[in-house]
mmCIF file of C-alpha atoms in Angstrom:
data_model
loop_
_atom_site.group_PDB
_atom_site.id
_atom_site.type_symbol
_atom_site.label_atom_id
_atom_site.label_comp_id
_atom_site.label_asym_id
_atom_site.label_seq_id
_atom_site.Cartn_x
_atom_site.Cartn_y
_atom_site.Cartn_z
ATOM 1 C CA UNK O 1390 67.110 18.816 44.937
ATOM 2 C CA UNK O 1391 68.060 17.538 41.476
ATOM 3 C CA UNK O 1392 70.780 19.222 39.536
ATOM 4 C CA UNK O 1393 68.350 20.679 36.924
ATOM 5 C CA UNK O 1394 66.059 22.263 39.552
ATOM 6 C CA UNK O 1395 66.617 25.865 40.529
ATOM 7 C CA UNK O 1396 65.838 27.074 44.012
ATOM 8 C CA UNK O 1397 63.071 29.601 44.119
ATOM 9 C CA UNK O 1398 64.183 33.132 43.453
ATOM 10 C CA UNK O 1399 63.963 35.278 46.538
ATOM 11 C CA UNK O 1400 61.126 37.739 46.454
ATOM 12 C CA UNK O 1401 62.107 41.361 46.244
ATOM 13 C CA UNK O 1402 61.221 43.575 49.192
ATOM 14 C CA UNK O 1403 58.766 46.282 48.765
ATOM 15 C CA UNK O 1404 60.383 49.621 47.949
ATOM 16 C CA UNK O 1405 58.351 52.671 48.754
ATOM 17 C CA UNK O 1406 58.854 55.515 46.260
ATOM 18 C CA UNK O 1407 56.452 57.993 47.844
ATOM 19 C CA UNK O 1408 55.962 59.263 51.433
ATOM 20 C CA UNK O 1409 52.282 58.162 51.444
ATOM 21 C CA UNK O 1410 53.340 54.632 50.849
ATOM 22 C CA UNK O 1411 55.520 54.637 53.939
ATOM 23 C CA UNK O 1412 52.653 56.172 55.881
ATOM 24 C CA UNK O 1413 50.232 53.502 54.715
ATOM 25 C CA UNK O 1414 52.575 50.726 55.898
ATOM 26 C CA UNK O 1415 53.218 52.478 59.190
ATOM 27 C CA UNK O 1416 49.483 52.613 59.846
ATOM 28 C CA UNK O 1417 48.710 49.051 58.809
ATOM 29 C CA UNK O 1418 47.829 47.237 62.046
ATOM 30 C CA UNK O 1419 48.306 43.840 60.434
ATOM 31 C CA UNK O 1420 52.123 44.386 60.315
ATOM 32 C CA UNK O 1421 54.346 43.780 63.306
ATOM 33 C CA UNK O 1422 54.889 46.891 65.560
ATOM 34 C CA UNK O 1423 58.701 46.969 64.838
ATOM 35 C CA UNK O 1424 58.130 46.977 61.015
ATOM 36 C CA UNK O 1425 55.527 49.722 61.402
ATOM 37 C CA UNK O 1426 58.021 51.857 63.430
ATOM 38 C CA UNK O 1427 60.624 51.477 60.724
ATOM 39 C CA UNK O 1428 58.039 52.569 57.978
ATOM 40 C CA UNK O 1429 57.102 55.619 60.210
ATOM 41 C CA UNK O 1430 60.760 56.558 60.503
ATOM 42 C CA UNK O 1431 61.092 56.274 56.732
ATOM 43 C CA UNK O 1432 58.073 58.419 56.309
ATOM 44 C CA UNK O 1433 59.455 61.201 58.506
ATOM 45 C CA UNK O 1434 62.880 61.012 56.851
ATOM 46 C CA UNK O 1435 61.212 61.446 53.393
ATOM 47 C CA UNK O 1436 59.028 64.299 54.576
ATOM 48 C CA UNK O 1437 62.210 66.074 56.045
ATOM 49 C CA UNK O 1438 64.007 65.520 52.729
ATOM 50 C CA UNK O 1439 61.183 67.255 50.843
ATOM 51 C CA UNK O 1440 61.274 70.184 53.365
ATOM 52 C CA UNK O 1441 64.982 70.501 52.995
ATOM 53 C CA UNK O 1442 64.851 70.552 49.278
ATOM 54 C CA UNK O 1443 62.142 73.223 49.328
ATOM 55 C CA UNK O 1444 64.160 75.355 51.690
ATOM 56 C CA UNK O 1445 67.126 75.112 49.430
ATOM 57 C CA UNK O 1446 65.090 76.450 46.557
ATOM 58 C CA UNK O 1447 64.145 79.472 48.582
#
């Protein structure tokens, strides 16, 4: 690589901001099983967070 050439910038990973985005990725059969399991766990964690927040409000 020449001095003036920059290496390609790494692509940023997808960041889900909503529960349904995690669920969509968990249900995507094109993704590896291990990745789908991680997205499923994140979806459950996000749902539990919402439930806890609602319970705190009363």
